Coordinates of C-alpha atoms and ligand atoms in Angstrom, one line a residue:
M1 CA 15.4 -30.1 -64.0
S2 CA 18.7 -31.4 -65.3
L3 CA 20.5 -33.8 -63.1
D4 CA 23.7 -35.6 -64.1
Q5 CA 23.4 -38.0 -61.2
T6 CA 20.4 -39.5 -59.4
S7 CA 22.2 -40.6 -56.2
Y8 CA 23.5 -38.2 -53.5
D9 CA 25.0 -38.4 -50.0
L10 CA 22.6 -35.7 -48.9
C11 CA 19.4 -34.0 -50.3
V12 CA 18.5 -30.7 -48.7
I13 CA 14.9 -29.6 -49.0
G14 CA 14.4 -25.9 -49.0
G15 CA 16.5 -23.0 -50.3
G16 CA 16.0 -20.5 -47.5
I17 CA 18.8 -19.5 -45.2
N18 CA 18.9 -22.8 -43.3
G19 CA 18.8 -25.0 -46.4
A20 CA 21.5 -22.9 -48.1
G21 CA 23.6 -22.9 -45.0
V22 CA 23.3 -26.7 -44.6
A23 CA 24.2 -27.3 -48.3
R24 CA 27.3 -25.1 -48.0
D25 CA 28.5 -26.8 -44.8
A26 CA 27.9 -30.4 -46.0
A27 CA 29.4 -29.8 -49.5
G28 CA 32.5 -28.3 -47.9
R29 CA 32.9 -31.5 -45.8
G30 CA 33.0 -33.4 -49.1
L31 CA 29.5 -34.8 -49.3
S32 CA 27.7 -34.9 -52.6
V33 CA 24.8 -32.6 -52.0
L34 CA 21.6 -31.8 -53.9
L35 CA 19.5 -28.8 -52.7
V36 CA 15.9 -28.5 -54.0
E37 CA 13.9 -25.3 -53.7
A38 CA 10.3 -25.3 -54.7
K39 CA 10.4 -21.7 -55.9
D40 CA 13.3 -19.2 -55.9
L41 CA 16.1 -19.1 -53.4
A42 CA 14.9 -17.1 -50.3
S43 CA 11.4 -16.9 -51.7
G44 CA 10.0 -18.0 -48.2
T45 CA 10.7 -16.4 -44.9
S46 CA 14.4 -15.7 -45.6
S47 CA 13.6 -12.6 -47.7
A48 CA 10.9 -11.3 -45.5
S49 CA 12.8 -10.8 -42.2
S50 CA 13.6 -7.5 -40.5
K51 CA 17.1 -8.0 -41.8
L52 CA 18.8 -7.8 -38.4
I53 CA 21.8 -9.8 -37.4
H54 CA 21.2 -9.5 -33.7
G55 CA 21.2 -11.2 -30.3
G56 CA 17.7 -10.0 -29.8
L57 CA 17.7 -7.6 -26.9
R58 CA 14.1 -8.3 -26.0
Y59 CA 14.6 -12.0 -25.5
L60 CA 16.6 -11.1 -22.4
E61 CA 13.2 -10.5 -20.8
Y62 CA 12.4 -14.1 -21.4
F63 CA 15.7 -15.2 -19.8
E64 CA 16.9 -16.6 -23.1
F65 CA 20.5 -15.8 -22.2
K66 CA 22.1 -18.8 -24.0
M67 CA 20.3 -18.1 -27.2
V68 CA 21.2 -14.4 -27.1
R69 CA 24.8 -15.1 -26.4
N70 CA 25.0 -17.6 -29.3
A71 CA 23.3 -15.1 -31.6
L72 CA 25.8 -12.4 -30.5
K73 CA 28.7 -14.8 -31.2
E74 CA 27.2 -15.5 -34.7
R75 CA 26.8 -11.8 -35.3
R76 CA 30.6 -11.5 -35.1
V77 CA 31.2 -14.6 -37.2
L78 CA 28.9 -13.3 -39.9
Q79 CA 30.5 -9.8 -39.8
T80 CA 33.8 -11.6 -40.6
I81 CA 32.7 -14.0 -43.3
V82 CA 30.3 -11.9 -45.3
P83 CA 31.5 -8.3 -44.8
H84 CA 29.8 -6.9 -48.0
L85 CA 26.3 -7.9 -46.9
I86 CA 26.4 -7.0 -43.2
R87 CA 27.0 -3.6 -41.6
P88 CA 26.8 -2.2 -38.1
Q89 CA 23.5 -0.5 -37.4
E90 CA 23.0 2.0 -34.7
F91 CA 19.6 1.8 -32.9
I92 CA 18.0 4.5 -30.8
L93 CA 15.8 3.1 -28.0
P94 CA 13.7 5.8 -26.6
H95 CA 12.5 5.6 -23.0
M96 CA 8.7 5.7 -23.1
P97 CA 7.0 7.1 -20.0
G98 CA 4.8 4.4 -18.5
M99 CA 6.6 1.5 -20.1
R100 CA 9.8 -0.3 -19.2
P101 CA 11.7 1.9 -16.6
Y102 CA 14.9 3.6 -17.7
W103 CA 17.0 1.6 -15.3
M104 CA 15.6 -1.6 -16.8
L105 CA 16.6 -0.6 -20.3
D106 CA 20.1 0.4 -19.0
L107 CA 20.4 -3.0 -17.3
G108 CA 19.2 -4.9 -20.4
L109 CA 21.9 -3.2 -22.5
F110 CA 24.5 -3.8 -19.9
L111 CA 23.7 -7.5 -20.0
Y112 CA 23.4 -7.6 -23.8
E113 CA 26.9 -6.1 -24.2
N114 CA 28.4 -8.4 -21.6
L115 CA 26.9 -11.5 -23.1
D116 CA 28.7 -10.3 -26.3
S117 CA 32.0 -9.9 -24.7
F118 CA 31.7 -13.4 -23.2
S119 CA 31.1 -14.9 -26.6
K120 CA 34.1 -16.6 -28.1
T121 CA 34.8 -15.5 -31.7
S122 CA 36.9 -16.7 -34.5
G123 CA 37.0 -13.5 -36.6
Q124 CA 39.1 -10.4 -35.9
V125 CA 36.2 -8.0 -36.5
P126 CA 36.3 -4.9 -34.2
R127 CA 33.6 -4.8 -31.5
L128 CA 30.6 -2.7 -32.2
P129 CA 30.5 0.7 -30.4
K130 CA 29.3 0.6 -26.8
S131 CA 25.8 1.7 -25.9
K132 CA 25.3 5.0 -24.2
G133 CA 22.5 7.2 -22.9
V134 CA 21.3 10.0 -25.1
K135 CA 19.3 13.2 -24.3
F136 CA 17.0 13.9 -27.2
N137 CA 17.3 17.7 -26.9
R138 CA 21.0 17.3 -27.7
H139 CA 21.0 14.5 -30.3
I140 CA 20.1 14.3 -33.9
A141 CA 18.0 11.2 -33.2
G142 CA 15.7 13.3 -31.0
M143 CA 14.7 15.7 -33.7
P144 CA 11.9 13.7 -35.4
L145 CA 10.6 12.4 -32.1
K146 CA 7.6 13.7 -30.1
T147 CA 8.7 16.2 -27.5
K148 CA 7.3 14.0 -24.7
L149 CA 10.3 11.6 -25.4
K150 CA 13.2 13.1 -23.5
K151 CA 15.9 10.5 -23.4
G152 CA 16.9 7.0 -24.4
F153 CA 19.8 4.9 -25.5
S154 CA 22.0 4.4 -28.5
Y155 CA 23.2 0.8 -29.0
Y156 CA 24.5 -1.3 -32.0
D157 CA 23.4 -4.4 -33.8
C158 CA 23.9 -5.4 -37.4
W159 CA 21.9 -5.2 -40.6
V160 CA 22.0 -7.7 -43.4
D161 CA 20.7 -8.2 -46.9
D162 CA 18.8 -11.4 -46.0
A163 CA 18.0 -12.7 -49.5
R164 CA 21.6 -12.1 -50.7
L165 CA 23.0 -13.9 -47.6
V166 CA 21.0 -17.0 -48.8
V167 CA 22.4 -16.7 -52.3
S168 CA 25.9 -16.2 -51.0
N169 CA 25.6 -19.5 -49.1
A170 CA 24.1 -21.3 -52.1
M171 CA 26.9 -20.0 -54.3
D172 CA 29.5 -21.2 -51.9
A173 CA 27.7 -24.6 -51.7
A174 CA 27.9 -24.8 -55.5
A175 CA 31.6 -23.8 -55.4
H176 CA 32.1 -26.9 -53.2
G177 CA 30.3 -29.1 -55.7
A178 CA 26.7 -28.9 -54.5
T179 CA 23.9 -29.0 -57.1
I180 CA 21.3 -26.3 -56.5
L181 CA 17.9 -26.9 -58.2
T182 CA 15.4 -24.1 -57.9
R183 CA 11.8 -24.4 -59.0
T184 CA 11.9 -28.0 -58.0
T185 CA 9.6 -29.4 -55.3
C186 CA 10.2 -32.4 -53.2
E187 CA 6.8 -34.1 -53.5
N188 CA 7.4 -37.4 -51.7
I189 CA 9.9 -39.2 -49.5
K190 CA 10.0 -42.9 -48.9
S191 CA 12.4 -45.6 -47.7
A192 CA 14.1 -47.2 -50.7
E193 CA 14.8 -50.9 -50.8
D194 CA 18.6 -50.3 -50.9
G195 CA 18.5 -48.6 -47.5
T196 CA 18.6 -45.0 -48.8
W197 CA 15.8 -42.4 -49.0
Q198 CA 13.9 -42.1 -52.3
L199 CA 12.7 -38.7 -53.2
T200 CA 10.2 -37.7 -55.9
L201 CA 11.1 -34.2 -57.3
R202 CA 8.9 -32.2 -59.6
D203 CA 10.1 -29.5 -62.0
G204 CA 8.1 -26.3 -61.6
Y205 CA 8.3 -25.5 -65.3
S206 CA 8.1 -28.8 -67.2
H207 CA 6.0 -30.5 -64.4
E208 CA 8.1 -33.6 -65.0
A209 CA 8.9 -35.8 -62.0
Q210 CA 12.3 -37.3 -61.3
I211 CA 13.2 -39.9 -58.7
I212 CA 16.5 -39.6 -56.8
Q213 CA 18.1 -41.5 -54.0
A214 CA 19.9 -39.9 -51.0
D215 CA 21.8 -41.5 -48.1
A216 CA 20.4 -38.7 -45.9
I217 CA 17.9 -35.8 -46.0
I218 CA 17.9 -32.5 -44.2
N219 CA 14.5 -30.9 -44.3
A220 CA 14.9 -27.2 -44.1
A221 CA 11.5 -26.2 -45.5
G222 CA 10.9 -23.5 -42.9
P223 CA 7.2 -22.9 -42.4
W224 CA 6.5 -26.0 -44.6
V225 CA 8.8 -28.3 -42.6
R226 CA 5.8 -30.3 -41.3
D227 CA 4.1 -30.3 -44.7
V228 CA 7.1 -32.0 -46.3
L229 CA 6.8 -34.8 -43.7
D230 CA 3.0 -35.0 -43.6
H231 CA 2.7 -35.3 -47.4
S232 CA 5.0 -38.4 -47.2
G233 CA 3.2 -40.0 -44.2
L234 CA 6.2 -39.2 -42.0
G235 CA 4.6 -36.6 -39.7
G236 CA 4.1 -39.0 -36.8
A237 CA 3.0 -38.0 -33.3
D238 CA 6.6 -37.5 -32.1
V239 CA 7.3 -34.9 -34.8
P240 CA 7.2 -31.3 -33.3
V241 CA 4.4 -28.9 -34.2
V242 CA 5.5 -25.9 -36.1
R243 CA 4.0 -22.6 -34.9
R244 CA 3.5 -20.4 -37.9
V245 CA 3.5 -16.7 -37.0
K246 CA 3.0 -14.1 -39.7
G247 CA 5.1 -10.9 -39.6
S248 CA 4.7 -7.9 -41.9
H249 CA 6.7 -4.8 -42.7
I250 CA 5.7 -1.6 -44.4
V251 CA 8.0 0.7 -46.5
V252 CA 7.3 4.4 -46.4
P253 CA 9.2 7.4 -47.8
R254 CA 12.1 8.3 -45.6
Q255 CA 10.9 9.8 -42.4
Y256 CA 14.0 11.2 -40.8
D257 CA 17.6 12.2 -41.5
G258 CA 20.5 10.1 -40.3
E259 CA 21.5 6.4 -40.7
H260 CA 20.3 5.3 -37.2
A261 CA 17.3 3.0 -36.7
Y262 CA 14.8 3.2 -33.8
T263 CA 13.6 0.4 -31.5
L264 CA 10.1 1.5 -30.5
Q265 CA 8.4 0.0 -27.5
Q266 CA 4.7 -0.6 -27.8
D267 CA 1.8 -0.8 -25.3
D268 CA 1.5 -4.5 -26.0
K269 CA 5.1 -5.0 -24.7
R270 CA 6.3 -5.7 -28.3
V271 CA 8.9 -3.6 -30.1
V272 CA 8.7 -2.3 -33.6
F273 CA 11.7 -1.2 -35.6
A274 CA 12.0 1.8 -37.9
I275 CA 15.1 1.3 -40.1
P276 CA 16.6 3.4 -42.9
Y277 CA 15.9 1.4 -46.1
E278 CA 17.3 1.5 -49.6
G279 CA 18.3 5.2 -49.3
K280 CA 14.9 6.8 -49.9
Y281 CA 12.8 4.8 -47.5
T282 CA 12.0 3.8 -43.9
L283 CA 11.2 0.2 -43.2
I284 CA 8.8 -0.3 -40.3
G285 CA 8.1 -3.8 -38.8
T286 CA 7.0 -6.1 -37.6
T287 CA 3.7 -7.7 -36.6
E288 CA 3.1 -11.1 -35.1
I289 CA -0.1 -12.9 -36.1
E290 CA -0.7 -16.6 -35.6
L291 CA -1.5 -18.2 -38.9
D292 CA -4.4 -20.6 -39.1
E293 CA -3.7 -24.1 -40.3
D294 CA -5.4 -23.7 -43.7
T295 CA -3.4 -20.6 -44.9
D296 CA -0.5 -21.5 -47.2
P297 CA 2.5 -19.4 -46.1
Y298 CA 3.3 -18.6 -49.8
T299 CA 0.1 -16.6 -50.0
V300 CA 0.5 -14.3 -46.9
K301 CA 0.0 -10.6 -47.4
I302 CA -0.2 -7.7 -45.0
S303 CA -3.7 -7.0 -43.7
R304 CA -5.3 -3.6 -43.2
E305 CA -5.1 -4.1 -39.4
E306 CA -1.4 -4.8 -39.6
T307 CA -0.7 -1.7 -41.7
E308 CA -2.6 0.4 -39.2
Y309 CA -0.8 -1.2 -36.3
L310 CA 2.6 -0.4 -37.8
C311 CA 1.5 3.2 -38.6
D312 CA 0.2 3.6 -35.0
A313 CA 3.4 2.1 -33.7
F314 CA 5.5 4.6 -35.5
N315 CA 3.1 7.5 -34.8
A316 CA 3.3 6.9 -31.1
S317 CA 6.9 8.1 -31.1
F318 CA 7.3 10.4 -34.1
A319 CA 6.0 14.0 -34.5
N320 CA 5.4 13.4 -38.2
Q321 CA 2.4 11.1 -38.6
I322 CA 2.0 8.5 -41.3
T323 CA -1.1 6.8 -42.6
P324 CA -1.7 3.6 -44.7
A325 CA -1.7 5.9 -47.8
D326 CA 2.0 6.6 -47.3
V327 CA 2.9 2.9 -47.7
V328 CA 4.8 2.3 -51.0
W329 CA 5.5 -1.4 -50.5
S330 CA 4.9 -4.1 -47.9
Y331 CA 6.0 -7.6 -47.4
S332 CA 5.0 -10.5 -45.2
G333 CA 6.7 -13.7 -44.1
V334 CA 6.0 -16.6 -41.7
R335 CA 8.2 -17.4 -38.8
P336 CA 8.6 -21.2 -38.5
L337 CA 8.8 -21.4 -34.7
F338 CA 8.7 -24.6 -32.9
D339 CA 5.9 -24.8 -30.4
D340 CA 7.3 -24.5 -26.9
G341 CA 3.9 -24.0 -25.4
S342 CA 4.1 -20.3 -24.9
K343 CA 0.9 -18.4 -24.6
N344 CA 1.6 -15.9 -27.3
A345 CA 3.8 -15.6 -30.3
T346 CA 5.9 -12.8 -28.8
E347 CA 7.0 -15.0 -25.9
A348 CA 7.6 -18.1 -28.1
T349 CA 11.3 -19.0 -28.2
R350 CA 13.4 -18.2 -31.3
D351 CA 15.7 -21.1 -30.5
Y352 CA 15.7 -24.1 -32.8
L353 CA 15.2 -27.8 -32.6
I354 CA 16.5 -30.5 -34.9
H355 CA 14.2 -33.5 -35.1
R356 CA 15.6 -36.9 -36.2
Q357 CA 13.9 -39.7 -38.0
L358 CA 15.3 -42.8 -39.7
S359 CA 14.3 -44.7 -42.8
E360 CA 13.4 -48.4 -42.5
Q361 CA 17.1 -49.3 -42.8
G362 CA 18.5 -46.4 -40.8
A363 CA 19.1 -43.6 -43.2
P364 CA 18.8 -40.2 -41.4
L365 CA 16.2 -37.6 -42.0
L366 CA 16.8 -34.4 -39.9
S367 CA 14.1 -31.6 -39.8
I368 CA 15.0 -28.1 -38.7
F369 CA 12.3 -26.4 -36.6
G370 CA 12.6 -22.7 -35.6
G371 CA 15.7 -20.6 -35.5
K372 CA 16.6 -17.1 -36.7
L373 CA 18.4 -15.7 -39.7
T374 CA 21.2 -14.7 -37.3
T375 CA 21.9 -18.2 -36.1
Y376 CA 21.5 -20.1 -39.4
R377 CA 25.3 -21.0 -39.6
E378 CA 25.3 -22.6 -36.2
V379 CA 22.0 -24.5 -37.0
A380 CA 23.5 -25.8 -40.2
E381 CA 26.7 -26.8 -38.5
D382 CA 24.8 -28.6 -35.7
A383 CA 22.7 -30.4 -38.3
V384 CA 25.7 -31.6 -40.4
N385 CA 27.6 -32.5 -37.2
R386 CA 24.7 -34.7 -36.2
L387 CA 24.6 -36.3 -39.6
D388 CA 28.3 -37.0 -39.5
Q389 CA 27.9 -38.6 -36.1
M390 CA 24.9 -40.7 -37.2
Q391 CA 26.9 -41.9 -40.3
G392 CA 30.1 -42.7 -38.4
R393 CA 32.2 -39.7 -39.5
T394 CA 34.1 -37.4 -37.2
P395 CA 32.5 -33.9 -37.5
K396 CA 34.8 -31.3 -38.9
P397 CA 33.1 -27.9 -38.7
W398 CA 34.6 -25.3 -40.9
T399 CA 32.1 -22.6 -41.9
A400 CA 32.9 -20.1 -39.2
L401 CA 36.4 -19.7 -40.6
K402 CA 35.9 -19.4 -44.3
K403 CA 34.6 -16.4 -46.2
L404 CA 31.3 -16.6 -47.9
S405 CA 30.9 -16.0 -51.6
G406 CA 31.8 -12.4 -52.4
G407 CA 33.3 -11.8 -48.9
N408 CA 36.9 -12.0 -49.9
F409 CA 38.2 -8.9 -48.2
K410 CA 38.9 -7.9 -44.6
A411 CA 35.9 -7.7 -42.3
D412 CA 36.0 -4.0 -41.5
D413 CA 37.3 -3.1 -44.9
I414 CA 34.2 -2.4 -47.1
D415 CA 35.1 1.3 -47.6
D416 CA 38.7 0.4 -48.6
F417 CA 37.3 -2.3 -50.9
I418 CA 35.0 0.2 -52.6
A419 CA 38.0 2.6 -52.9
R420 CA 40.1 -0.1 -54.6
E421 CA 37.2 -1.0 -57.0
A422 CA 36.9 2.8 -57.8
M423 CA 40.5 2.8 -58.8
A424 CA 40.1 -0.4 -60.9
Y425 CA 37.0 1.1 -62.7
P426 CA 37.6 4.9 -62.6
W427 CA 35.0 5.4 -65.4
M428 CA 32.1 3.9 -63.4
D429 CA 29.8 6.3 -61.5
R430 CA 29.9 6.0 -57.7
A431 CA 26.3 4.9 -57.3
L432 CA 26.7 1.9 -59.6
L433 CA 30.1 1.0 -58.2
E434 CA 28.8 1.0 -54.7
R435 CA 25.7 -1.0 -55.6
Y436 CA 27.9 -3.7 -57.3
A437 CA 30.4 -3.7 -54.4
R438 CA 27.8 -3.9 -51.6
S439 CA 25.7 -6.5 -53.4
Y440 CA 28.3 -8.7 -55.0
G441 CA 31.4 -8.0 -53.0
S442 CA 34.5 -9.6 -54.4
K443 CA 32.3 -11.3 -57.0
M444 CA 31.9 -7.9 -58.7
I445 CA 34.8 -8.8 -61.0
D446 CA 32.6 -11.6 -62.5
I447 CA 30.1 -9.0 -63.6
V448 CA 32.4 -6.1 -64.7
G449 CA 35.5 -8.1 -65.7
S450 CA 38.0 -6.0 -67.6
A451 CA 35.4 -3.6 -69.0
M452 CA 36.9 -0.2 -69.8
D453 CA 33.7 1.7 -70.3
Y454 CA 29.9 1.5 -70.1
E455 CA 29.6 0.1 -73.6
E456 CA 31.4 -3.0 -72.5
L457 CA 28.8 -3.7 -69.8
G458 CA 26.3 -4.5 -72.6
E459 CA 22.9 -3.1 -73.3
H460 CA 21.6 -0.5 -70.8
Y461 CA 18.0 -1.2 -69.9
G462 CA 17.8 2.0 -67.8
D463 CA 18.4 3.0 -64.1
G464 CA 21.9 1.6 -64.0
I465 CA 21.0 -2.0 -65.1
Y466 CA 23.2 -3.5 -67.8
R467 CA 23.1 -6.7 -69.6
C468 CA 26.3 -8.1 -68.0
E469 CA 24.6 -8.1 -64.6
L470 CA 21.6 -10.0 -65.8
E471 CA 23.9 -12.6 -67.6
Y472 CA 25.9 -13.0 -64.4
L473 CA 22.7 -13.4 -62.2
V474 CA 21.3 -16.1 -64.5
A475 CA 24.6 -17.9 -64.8
H476 CA 25.7 -17.8 -61.2
E477 CA 22.8 -16.8 -59.0
W478 CA 19.9 -18.9 -60.3
V479 CA 17.9 -15.9 -61.5
R480 CA 15.1 -17.1 -63.8
E481 CA 12.3 -14.6 -63.4
V482 CA 12.1 -10.8 -63.0
D483 CA 11.2 -10.9 -59.3
D484 CA 14.2 -13.1 -58.6
F485 CA 16.3 -10.1 -59.6
L486 CA 14.2 -7.1 -58.6
L487 CA 12.8 -8.4 -55.3
R488 CA 15.4 -10.8 -53.9
R489 CA 18.9 -10.5 -55.5
S490 CA 18.3 -6.8 -55.3
K491 CA 15.6 -4.4 -54.2
L492 CA 15.8 -2.5 -57.5
G493 CA 12.1 -3.1 -58.0
L494 CA 11.7 -0.1 -55.5
H495 CA 13.7 2.2 -57.7
I496 CA 13.3 1.6 -61.4
S497 CA 10.9 3.1 -63.9
E498 CA 8.2 1.3 -65.7
K499 CA 10.2 1.6 -68.9
T500 CA 13.2 -0.2 -67.4
L501 CA 11.0 -2.9 -66.0
A502 CA 9.5 -3.5 -69.4
K503 CA 12.9 -3.8 -71.0
I504 CA 14.2 -6.2 -68.3
T505 CA 11.0 -8.3 -68.6
R506 CA 11.6 -8.6 -72.3
A507 CA 15.3 -9.3 -72.1
L508 CA 15.4 -11.9 -69.3
P509 CA 13.8 -14.9 -70.9
E510 CA 16.1 -14.6 -73.9
I511 CA 19.1 -14.3 -71.5
V512 CA 17.9 -17.4 -69.6
I513 CA 17.8 -19.4 -72.8
M514 CA 21.1 -18.1 -74.0
V515 CA 22.9 -18.8 -70.7
I516 CA 21.4 -22.1 -69.5
G517 CA 19.7 -23.4 -72.6
Ligands
LIG1 P1 12.5 -20.3 -45.4 O1 13.3 -19.1 -45.7 O2 11.0 -20.1 -45.4 O3 12.9 -21.4 -46.4 C1 12.2 -22.6 -46.6 C2 12.2 -22.8 -48.1 O4 11.7 -24.1 -48.3 C3 11.3 -21.9 -48.9 O5 12.1 -21.2 -49.8 C4 10.3 -22.8 -49.6 O6 10.0 -22.4 -50.9 C5 11.0 -24.1 -49.6 N1 10.1 -25.3 -49.7 C6 9.0 -25.5 -48.9 N2 8.5 -26.7 -49.3 C7 9.3 -27.3 -50.2 C8 9.3 -28.5 -50.9 N3 8.4 -29.4 -50.7 N4 10.3 -28.8 -51.8 C9 11.3 -27.9 -52.0 N5 11.3 -26.7 -51.3 C10 10.4 -26.4 -50.4 N6 15.7 -13.5 -37.9 C11 16.7 -12.8 -37.6 O7 17.8 -13.3 -37.2 N7 16.7 -11.4 -37.7 C12 15.6 -10.8 -38.0 O8 15.6 -9.5 -38.1 C13 14.4 -11.5 -38.3 N8 13.3 -10.9 -38.6 C14 12.2 -11.6 -39.0 C15 11.0 -10.9 -39.3 C16 9.9 -11.6 -39.7 C17 8.7 -10.9 -40.1 C18 10.0 -13.0 -39.9 C19 8.8 -13.8 -40.4 C20 11.1 -13.7 -39.5 C21 12.2 -13.0 -39.0 N9 13.4 -13.7 -38.7 C22 14.5 -12.9 -38.3 C23 13.5 -15.1 -38.7 C24 14.2 -15.6 -40.0 O9 13.8 -14.9 -41.1 C25 13.8 -17.1 -40.2 O10 14.1 -17.8 -39.0 C26 14.5 -17.7 -41.3 O11 14.4 -16.9 -42.5 C27 13.9 -19.1 -41.7 O12 14.6 -19.7 -42.7 P2 14.3 -21.1 -43.3 O13 15.4 -21.4 -44.2 O14 14.1 -22.0 -42.1 O15 12.9 -20.9 -44.0

């Protein structure tokens, strides 16, 4: 941990999407901000989502119209400000005999699209294509399905690289002056004598503790939001309970042609998505399992029952059947929902709540409960607006109008952007160029610079991974360990050989020492 200063306007706890979003927003309003993340950025729930930027069609069944409309508005904002990480995604929703009637699905989609058209937006991104009915005997999407499924709908939402969205926010926060400290745990919070908050931070590598002061704290520790308060004796009876709901996904070899995803209705009224993933794979998720109090969310893994549930969920609609033996990778995360008293996790609201506490002398501590990846920007804006009001400033929201790190090109322009980069780097093969462009957007120049050939990208470790990328990731994206790169900044872990992995594992520690000392 290396801090030049020990006093900040705001300390943000947690480097998931909410913490990174808050840090960006607050730093852009001129506050001095420190963000502390116990592990790596997006190492909690924010890299374990279904990766959808969506209103949440199914929440209409629970009459969550306001939440769905807000999420649809945010979908358009995010399409505008982070165009390299978000893309429109077509979904096929088959009508399942004996489940929700056809007219109900039709009505749901009608409502969904109308809520979107009522949402005010700042960006100029074109609207997504309209939903339509499809007959499976005349549509490519019908080919892999069981013959009992005759018809359904096509509708659009968006897909996002969740972990990179977090990093893009953290980078923008840093560009506005925020200090981002990963592998740093907030161990204790107490009221300081001078009226501020005093936080004890512990470095995950050296295990050294450091004390800092902050005029305000925003606790965005996701599933650990209560733990942060409880460990400091701040989890009083008025603090909401966080309902921790595990969700798992499986990754199997690609199961069908085409770039569309499927929304598969299940007997238990839930829906399971099957989504094209990383070119060669299909992503299937998710489950909803209430976590018991003693389980640490960092340790969650998919269970045999969840794997079987997801295979069955897929098999109920597809002619080709999968088994747990087909699973090449899985991941699990914990939804930090706030407890609205719903009977089961499926019905529990995905809306958020910001809880407010004050130090003995009135310094604010705001804790974020619940929310979705999709609505993180709005949550962050709301939290920083409240902070401004509590500290006597006029809130000046700004994040809906400014591009995120890497997003500096027109919202519907990713193909043109790639074509321009291809002209700038004519020697680079298309696969590598597209990977850089879609992952790093306009920041790609910071990796490739003025290189004229592969040699200038530095050592090649194999599978299209060059030293310049690792150096960039360490210097600008807080990569410290191999999984930071292979599982979160990218999903290259799914693609590379053992040999490449061994070379990266050897090279990274040396690069970390060279770049950050
Ligand atoms: P997290 O991402 O968990 O971040 C909290 C961070 O705090 C962690 O990185 C943790 O290490 C850190 N931390 C904890 N304690 C401390 C401490 N003491 N000091 C410092 N740091 C600490 N939403 C959507 O919009 N679309 C989807 O498709 C979607 N799918 C989902 C699927 C699943 C299976 C799950 C589980 C969730 C899904 N969500 C989705 C919801 C969304 O992922 C979450 O709402 C969001 O990621 C929560 O972000 P967060 O920042 O609050 O928490």
